[in-house]
PDB file of C-alpha atoms in Angstrom:
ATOM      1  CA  UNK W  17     195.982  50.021 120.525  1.00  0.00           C
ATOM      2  CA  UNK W  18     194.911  51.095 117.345  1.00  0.00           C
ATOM      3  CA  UNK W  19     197.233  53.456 115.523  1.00  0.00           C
ATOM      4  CA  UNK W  20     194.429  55.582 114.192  1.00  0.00           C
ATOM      5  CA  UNK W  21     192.495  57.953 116.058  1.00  0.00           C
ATOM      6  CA  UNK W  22     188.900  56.229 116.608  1.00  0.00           C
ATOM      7  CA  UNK W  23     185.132  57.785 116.322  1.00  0.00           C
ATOM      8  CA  UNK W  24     185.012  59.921 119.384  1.00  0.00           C
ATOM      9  CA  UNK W  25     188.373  60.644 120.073  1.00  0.00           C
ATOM     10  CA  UNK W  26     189.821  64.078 121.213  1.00  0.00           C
ATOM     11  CA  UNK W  27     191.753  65.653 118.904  1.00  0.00           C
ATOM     12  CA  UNK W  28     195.108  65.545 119.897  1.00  0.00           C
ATOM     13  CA  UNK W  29     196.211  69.281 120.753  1.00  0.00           C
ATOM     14  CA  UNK W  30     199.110  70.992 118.291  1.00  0.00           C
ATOM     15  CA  UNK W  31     201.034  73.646 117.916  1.00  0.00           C
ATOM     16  CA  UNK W  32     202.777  74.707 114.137  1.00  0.00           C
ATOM     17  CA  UNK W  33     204.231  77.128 111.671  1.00  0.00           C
ATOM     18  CA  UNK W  34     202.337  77.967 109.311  1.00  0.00           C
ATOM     19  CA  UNK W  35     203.412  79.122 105.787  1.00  0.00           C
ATOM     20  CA  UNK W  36     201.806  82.466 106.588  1.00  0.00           C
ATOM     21  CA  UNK W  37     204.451  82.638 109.438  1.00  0.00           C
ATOM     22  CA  UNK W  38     202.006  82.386 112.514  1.00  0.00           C
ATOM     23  CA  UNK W  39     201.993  79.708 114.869  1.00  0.00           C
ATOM     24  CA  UNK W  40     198.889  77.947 115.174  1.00  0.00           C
ATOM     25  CA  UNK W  41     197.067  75.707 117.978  1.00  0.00           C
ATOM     26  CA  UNK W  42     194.418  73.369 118.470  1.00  0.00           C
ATOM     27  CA  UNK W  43     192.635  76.465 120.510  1.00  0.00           C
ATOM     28  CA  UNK W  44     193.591  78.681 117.372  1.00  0.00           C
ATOM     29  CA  UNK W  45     190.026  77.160 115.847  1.00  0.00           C
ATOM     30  CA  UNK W  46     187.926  77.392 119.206  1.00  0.00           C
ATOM     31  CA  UNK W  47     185.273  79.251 117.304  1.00  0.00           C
ATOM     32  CA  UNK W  48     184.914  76.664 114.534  1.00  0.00           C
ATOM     33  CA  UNK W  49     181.898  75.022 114.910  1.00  0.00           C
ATOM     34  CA  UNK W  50     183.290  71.608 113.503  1.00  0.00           C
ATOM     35  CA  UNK W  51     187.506  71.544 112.391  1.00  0.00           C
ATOM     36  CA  UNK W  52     188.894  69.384 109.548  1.00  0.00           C
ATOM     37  CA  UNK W  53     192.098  68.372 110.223  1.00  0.00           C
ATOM     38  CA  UNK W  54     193.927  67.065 107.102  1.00  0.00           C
ATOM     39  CA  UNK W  55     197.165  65.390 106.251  1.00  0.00           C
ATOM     40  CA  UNK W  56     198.483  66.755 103.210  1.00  0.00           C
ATOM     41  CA  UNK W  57     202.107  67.648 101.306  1.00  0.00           C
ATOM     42  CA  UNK W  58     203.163  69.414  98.041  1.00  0.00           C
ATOM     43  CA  UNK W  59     203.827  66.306  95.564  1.00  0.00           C
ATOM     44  CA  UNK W  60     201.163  63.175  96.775  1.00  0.00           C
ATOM     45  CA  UNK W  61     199.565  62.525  92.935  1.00  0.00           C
ATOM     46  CA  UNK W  62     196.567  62.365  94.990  1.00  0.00           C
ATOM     47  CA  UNK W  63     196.944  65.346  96.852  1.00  0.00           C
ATOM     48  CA  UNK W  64     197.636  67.347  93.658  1.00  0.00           C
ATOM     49  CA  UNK W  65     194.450  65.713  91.979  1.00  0.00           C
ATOM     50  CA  UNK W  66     192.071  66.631  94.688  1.00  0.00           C
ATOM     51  CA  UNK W  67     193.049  69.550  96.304  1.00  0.00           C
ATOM     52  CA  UNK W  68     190.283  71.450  93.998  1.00  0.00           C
ATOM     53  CA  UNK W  69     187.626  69.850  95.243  1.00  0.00           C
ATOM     54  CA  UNK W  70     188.801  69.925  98.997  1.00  0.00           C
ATOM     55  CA  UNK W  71     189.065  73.945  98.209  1.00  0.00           C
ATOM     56  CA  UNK W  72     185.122  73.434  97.077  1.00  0.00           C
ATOM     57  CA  UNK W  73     184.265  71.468  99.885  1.00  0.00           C
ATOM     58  CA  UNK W  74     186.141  73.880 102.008  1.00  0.00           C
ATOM     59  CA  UNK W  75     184.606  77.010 101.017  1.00  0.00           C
ATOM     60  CA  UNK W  76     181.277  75.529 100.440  1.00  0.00           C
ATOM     61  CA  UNK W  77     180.871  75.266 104.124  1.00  0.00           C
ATOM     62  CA  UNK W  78     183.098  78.085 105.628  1.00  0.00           C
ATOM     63  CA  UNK W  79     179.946  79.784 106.215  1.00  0.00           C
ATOM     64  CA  UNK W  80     178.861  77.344 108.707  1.00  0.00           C
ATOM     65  CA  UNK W  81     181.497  77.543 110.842  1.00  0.00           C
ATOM     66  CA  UNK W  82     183.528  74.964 109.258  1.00  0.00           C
ATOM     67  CA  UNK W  83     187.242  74.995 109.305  1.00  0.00           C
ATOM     68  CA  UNK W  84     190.158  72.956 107.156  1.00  0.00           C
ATOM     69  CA  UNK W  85     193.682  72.943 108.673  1.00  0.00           C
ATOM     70  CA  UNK W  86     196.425  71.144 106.389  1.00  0.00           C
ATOM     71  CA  UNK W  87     199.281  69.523 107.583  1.00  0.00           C
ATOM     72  CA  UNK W  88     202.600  68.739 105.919  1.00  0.00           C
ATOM     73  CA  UNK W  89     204.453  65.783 108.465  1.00  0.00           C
ATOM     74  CA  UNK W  90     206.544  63.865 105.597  1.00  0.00           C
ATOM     75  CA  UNK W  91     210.181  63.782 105.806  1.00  0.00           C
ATOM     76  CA  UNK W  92     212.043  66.315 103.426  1.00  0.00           C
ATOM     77  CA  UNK W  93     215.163  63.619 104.130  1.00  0.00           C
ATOM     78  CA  UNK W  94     212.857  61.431 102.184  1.00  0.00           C
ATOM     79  CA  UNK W  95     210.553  63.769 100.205  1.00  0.00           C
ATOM     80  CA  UNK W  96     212.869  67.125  99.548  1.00  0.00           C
ATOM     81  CA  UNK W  97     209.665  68.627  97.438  1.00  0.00           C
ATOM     82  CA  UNK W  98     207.822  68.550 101.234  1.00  0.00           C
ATOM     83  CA  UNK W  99     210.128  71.382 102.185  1.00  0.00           C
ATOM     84  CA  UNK W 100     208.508  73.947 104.556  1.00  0.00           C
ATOM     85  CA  UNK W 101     210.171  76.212 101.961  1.00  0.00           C
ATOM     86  CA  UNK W 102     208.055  74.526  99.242  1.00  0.00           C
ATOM     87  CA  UNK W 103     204.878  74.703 101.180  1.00  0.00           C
ATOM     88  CA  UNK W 104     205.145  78.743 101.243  1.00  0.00           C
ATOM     89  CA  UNK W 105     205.500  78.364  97.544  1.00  0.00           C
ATOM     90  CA  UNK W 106     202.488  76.262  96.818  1.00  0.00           C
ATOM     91  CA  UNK W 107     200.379  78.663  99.042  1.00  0.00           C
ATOM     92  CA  UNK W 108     201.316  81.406  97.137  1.00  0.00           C
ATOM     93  CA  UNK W 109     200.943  79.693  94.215  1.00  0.00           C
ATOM     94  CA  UNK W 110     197.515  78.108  94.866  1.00  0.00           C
ATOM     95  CA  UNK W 111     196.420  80.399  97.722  1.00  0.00           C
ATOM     96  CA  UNK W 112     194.212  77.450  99.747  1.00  0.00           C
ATOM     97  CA  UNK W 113     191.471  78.272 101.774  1.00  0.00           C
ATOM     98  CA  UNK W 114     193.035  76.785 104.370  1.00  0.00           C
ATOM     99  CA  UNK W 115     196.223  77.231 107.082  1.00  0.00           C
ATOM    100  CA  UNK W 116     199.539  74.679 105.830  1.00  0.00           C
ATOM    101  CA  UNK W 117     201.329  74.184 108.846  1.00  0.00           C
ATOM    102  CA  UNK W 118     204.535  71.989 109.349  1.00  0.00           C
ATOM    103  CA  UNK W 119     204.837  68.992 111.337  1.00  0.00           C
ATOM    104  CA  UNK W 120     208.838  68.620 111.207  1.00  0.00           C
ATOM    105  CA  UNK W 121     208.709  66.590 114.133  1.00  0.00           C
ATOM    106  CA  UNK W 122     205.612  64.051 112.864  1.00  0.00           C
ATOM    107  CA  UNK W 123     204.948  63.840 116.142  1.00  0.00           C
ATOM    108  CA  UNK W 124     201.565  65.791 115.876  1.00  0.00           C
ATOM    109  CA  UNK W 125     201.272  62.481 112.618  1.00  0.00           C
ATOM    110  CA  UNK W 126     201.992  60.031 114.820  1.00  0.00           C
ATOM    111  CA  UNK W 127     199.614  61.295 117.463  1.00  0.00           C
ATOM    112  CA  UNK W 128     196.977  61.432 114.912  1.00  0.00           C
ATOM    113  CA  UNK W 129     197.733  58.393 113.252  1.00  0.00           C
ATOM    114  CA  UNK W 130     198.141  60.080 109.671  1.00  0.00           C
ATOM    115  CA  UNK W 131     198.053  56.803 106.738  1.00  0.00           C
ATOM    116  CA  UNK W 132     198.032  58.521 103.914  1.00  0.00           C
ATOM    117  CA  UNK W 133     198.178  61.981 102.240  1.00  0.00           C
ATOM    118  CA  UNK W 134     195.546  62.997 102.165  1.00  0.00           C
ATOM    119  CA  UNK W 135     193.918  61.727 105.290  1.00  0.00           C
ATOM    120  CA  UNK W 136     190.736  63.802 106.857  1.00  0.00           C
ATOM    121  CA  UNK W 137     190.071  63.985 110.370  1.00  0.00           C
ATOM    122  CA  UNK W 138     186.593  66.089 111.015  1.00  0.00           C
ATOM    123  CA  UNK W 139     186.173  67.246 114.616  1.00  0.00           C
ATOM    124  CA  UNK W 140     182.246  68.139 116.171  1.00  0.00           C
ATOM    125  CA  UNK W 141     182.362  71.082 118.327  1.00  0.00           C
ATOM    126  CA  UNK W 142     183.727  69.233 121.097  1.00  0.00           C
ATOM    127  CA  UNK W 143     186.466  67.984 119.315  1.00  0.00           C
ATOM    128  CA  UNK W 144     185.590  64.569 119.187  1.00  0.00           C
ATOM    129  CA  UNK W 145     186.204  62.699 115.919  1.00  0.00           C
ATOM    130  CA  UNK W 146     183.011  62.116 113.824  1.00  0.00           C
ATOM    131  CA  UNK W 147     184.636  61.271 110.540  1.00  0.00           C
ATOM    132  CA  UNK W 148     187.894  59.491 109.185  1.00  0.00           C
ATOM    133  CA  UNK W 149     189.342  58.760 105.963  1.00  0.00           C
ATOM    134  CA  UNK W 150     189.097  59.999 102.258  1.00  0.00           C
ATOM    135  CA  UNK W 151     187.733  63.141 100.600  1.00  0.00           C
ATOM    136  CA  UNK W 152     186.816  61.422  97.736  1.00  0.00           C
ATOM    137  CA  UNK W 153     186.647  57.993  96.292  1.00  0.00           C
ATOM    138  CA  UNK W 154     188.986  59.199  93.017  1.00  0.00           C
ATOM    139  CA  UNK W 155     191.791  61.611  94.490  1.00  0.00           C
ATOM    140  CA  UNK W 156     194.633  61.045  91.816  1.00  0.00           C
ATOM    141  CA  UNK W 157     191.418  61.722  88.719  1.00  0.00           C
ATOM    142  CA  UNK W 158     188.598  63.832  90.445  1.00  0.00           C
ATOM    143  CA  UNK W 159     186.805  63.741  86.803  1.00  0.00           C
ATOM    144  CA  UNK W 160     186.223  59.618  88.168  1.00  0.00           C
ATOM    145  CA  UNK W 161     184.969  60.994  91.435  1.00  0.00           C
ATOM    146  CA  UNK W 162     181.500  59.135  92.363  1.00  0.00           C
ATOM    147  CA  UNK W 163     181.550  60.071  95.794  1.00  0.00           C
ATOM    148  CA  UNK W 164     182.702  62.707  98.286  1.00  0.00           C
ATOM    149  CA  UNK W 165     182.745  61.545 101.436  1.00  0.00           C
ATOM    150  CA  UNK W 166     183.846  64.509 103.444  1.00  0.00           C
ATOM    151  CA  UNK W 167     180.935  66.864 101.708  1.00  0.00           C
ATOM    152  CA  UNK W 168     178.680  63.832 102.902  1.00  0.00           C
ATOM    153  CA  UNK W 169     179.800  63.518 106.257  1.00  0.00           C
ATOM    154  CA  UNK W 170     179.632  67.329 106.486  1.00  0.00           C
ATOM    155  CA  UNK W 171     176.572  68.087 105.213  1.00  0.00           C
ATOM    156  CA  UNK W 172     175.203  65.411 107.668  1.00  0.00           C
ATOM    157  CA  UNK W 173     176.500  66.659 110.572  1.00  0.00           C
ATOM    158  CA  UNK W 174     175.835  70.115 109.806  1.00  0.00           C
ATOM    159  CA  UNK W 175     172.169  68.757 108.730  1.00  0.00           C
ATOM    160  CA  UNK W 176     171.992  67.242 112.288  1.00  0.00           C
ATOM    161  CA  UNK W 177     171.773  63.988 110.558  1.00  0.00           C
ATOM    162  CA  UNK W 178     173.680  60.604 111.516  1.00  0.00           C
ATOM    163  CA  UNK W 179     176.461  60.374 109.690  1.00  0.00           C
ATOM    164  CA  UNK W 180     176.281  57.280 107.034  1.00  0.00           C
ATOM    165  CA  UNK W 181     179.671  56.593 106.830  1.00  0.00           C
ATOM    166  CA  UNK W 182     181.928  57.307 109.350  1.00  0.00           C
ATOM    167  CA  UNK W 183     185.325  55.371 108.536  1.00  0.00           C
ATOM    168  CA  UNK W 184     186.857  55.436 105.223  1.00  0.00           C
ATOM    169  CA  UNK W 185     190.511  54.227 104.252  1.00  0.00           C
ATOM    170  CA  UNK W 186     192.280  57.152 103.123  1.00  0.00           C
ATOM    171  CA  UNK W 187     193.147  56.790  99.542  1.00  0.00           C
ATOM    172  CA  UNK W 188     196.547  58.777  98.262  1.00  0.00           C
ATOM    173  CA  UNK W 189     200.776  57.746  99.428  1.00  0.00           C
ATOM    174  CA  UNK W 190     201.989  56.745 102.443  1.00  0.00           C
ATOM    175  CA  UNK W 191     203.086  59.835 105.036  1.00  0.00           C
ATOM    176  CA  UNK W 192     206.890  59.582 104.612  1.00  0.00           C
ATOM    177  CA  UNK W 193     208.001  58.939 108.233  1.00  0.00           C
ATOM    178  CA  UNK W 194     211.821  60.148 108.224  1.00  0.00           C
ATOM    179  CA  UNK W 195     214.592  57.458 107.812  1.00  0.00           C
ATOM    180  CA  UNK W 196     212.231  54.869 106.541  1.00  0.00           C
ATOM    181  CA  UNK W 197     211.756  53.535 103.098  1.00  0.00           C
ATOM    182  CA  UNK W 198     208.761  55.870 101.613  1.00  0.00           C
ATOM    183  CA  UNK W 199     206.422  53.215 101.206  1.00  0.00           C
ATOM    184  CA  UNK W 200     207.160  52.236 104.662  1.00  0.00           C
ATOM    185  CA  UNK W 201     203.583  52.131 107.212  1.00  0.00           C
ATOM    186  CA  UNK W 202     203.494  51.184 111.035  1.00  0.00           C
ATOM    187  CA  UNK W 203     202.722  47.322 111.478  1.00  0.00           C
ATOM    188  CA  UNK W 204     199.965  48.540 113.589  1.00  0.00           C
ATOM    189  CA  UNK W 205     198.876  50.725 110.988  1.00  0.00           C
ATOM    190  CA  UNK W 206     196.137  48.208 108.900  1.00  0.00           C
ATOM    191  CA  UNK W 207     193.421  49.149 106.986  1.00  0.00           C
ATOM    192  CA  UNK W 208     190.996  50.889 108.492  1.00  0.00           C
ATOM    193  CA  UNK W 209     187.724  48.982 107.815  1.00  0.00           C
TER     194      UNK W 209
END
């Protein structure tokens, strides 16, 4: 069994603090016409360099009924900058256009199959899984970007358009699954495509 969710998958259902001290489910977003779900922390290099243009891509099409929901699952054992503590911090700090909830358990990363931070996951209004992978092609240096797949995808879907490409690998560091070595990934866990 693959360790990633696969195109047309159900999301897996959730429920999370957030940093803004609400507890949030998979029904939370019943009214969003298509949900990203995103795998993300405080100190990824990658999720620091791209986080700007996932706010773009994020408020470029809230309008449509398109929601982001970031998820913090690494280990503070391993990463003690992934604090929940930290996350309320950076939200304040950065104020996302997006709810940061906390995966202590990484079971809701597990059931996903998180890789990498970051690591999209874009939902239809069913909640099956019509895109996988990257934001962009440049995370760490946006100002290299050639391509953003997640504005693609969306603006496809949204266009009632196939989407072109479906599966990406996500591009950033490993999730840091707790009492593991940090570069540690599940055997099953290969490259995507």
């Amino acid at each position: 069994m693959a360790f990633t969710l696969q195109l047309g998958d159900k999301a897996p259902s959730f429920s999370l603090q957030a940093t803004d001290g609400n507890v949030y489910s998979l029904d939370s977003f019943e009214n969003s016409n298509v949900l990203v779900v995103f795998f993300t922390c405080n100190h990824c290099p990658f999720v620091v360099g791209s986080d700007e243009v996932t706010r773009a891509t994020a408020e470029k099409f809230k309008e449509q009924g398109v929601t982001f929901v970031g998820i913090n699952s690494n280990s503070v054992n391993t990463k003690p900058d992934d604090s929940f503590e930290h996350m309320v911090e950076r939200m304040e700090e950065k104020n996302y256009p997006w709810v940061y909830l906390h995966d202590e358990t990484q079971e809701i990363a597990k059931s996903y199959g998180a890789l990498r931070t970051p690591h999209f996951f874009v939902f239809d209004e069913n909640r099956k899984l019509i895109y996988t992978g990257r934001g962009v092609d440049q995370p760490r240096d946006t100002s290299k970007m050639t391509v953003n797949d997640l504005d693609n995808a969306l603006s496809e879907h949204l266009a009632k358009k196939p989407i072109t490409t479906q599966v990406t690998n996500p591009i950033g560091c490993n999730v840091k699954w707790d009492g593991k070595d940090e570069h540690w990934m599940p055997v099953e866990a290969c490259d995507l495509v």
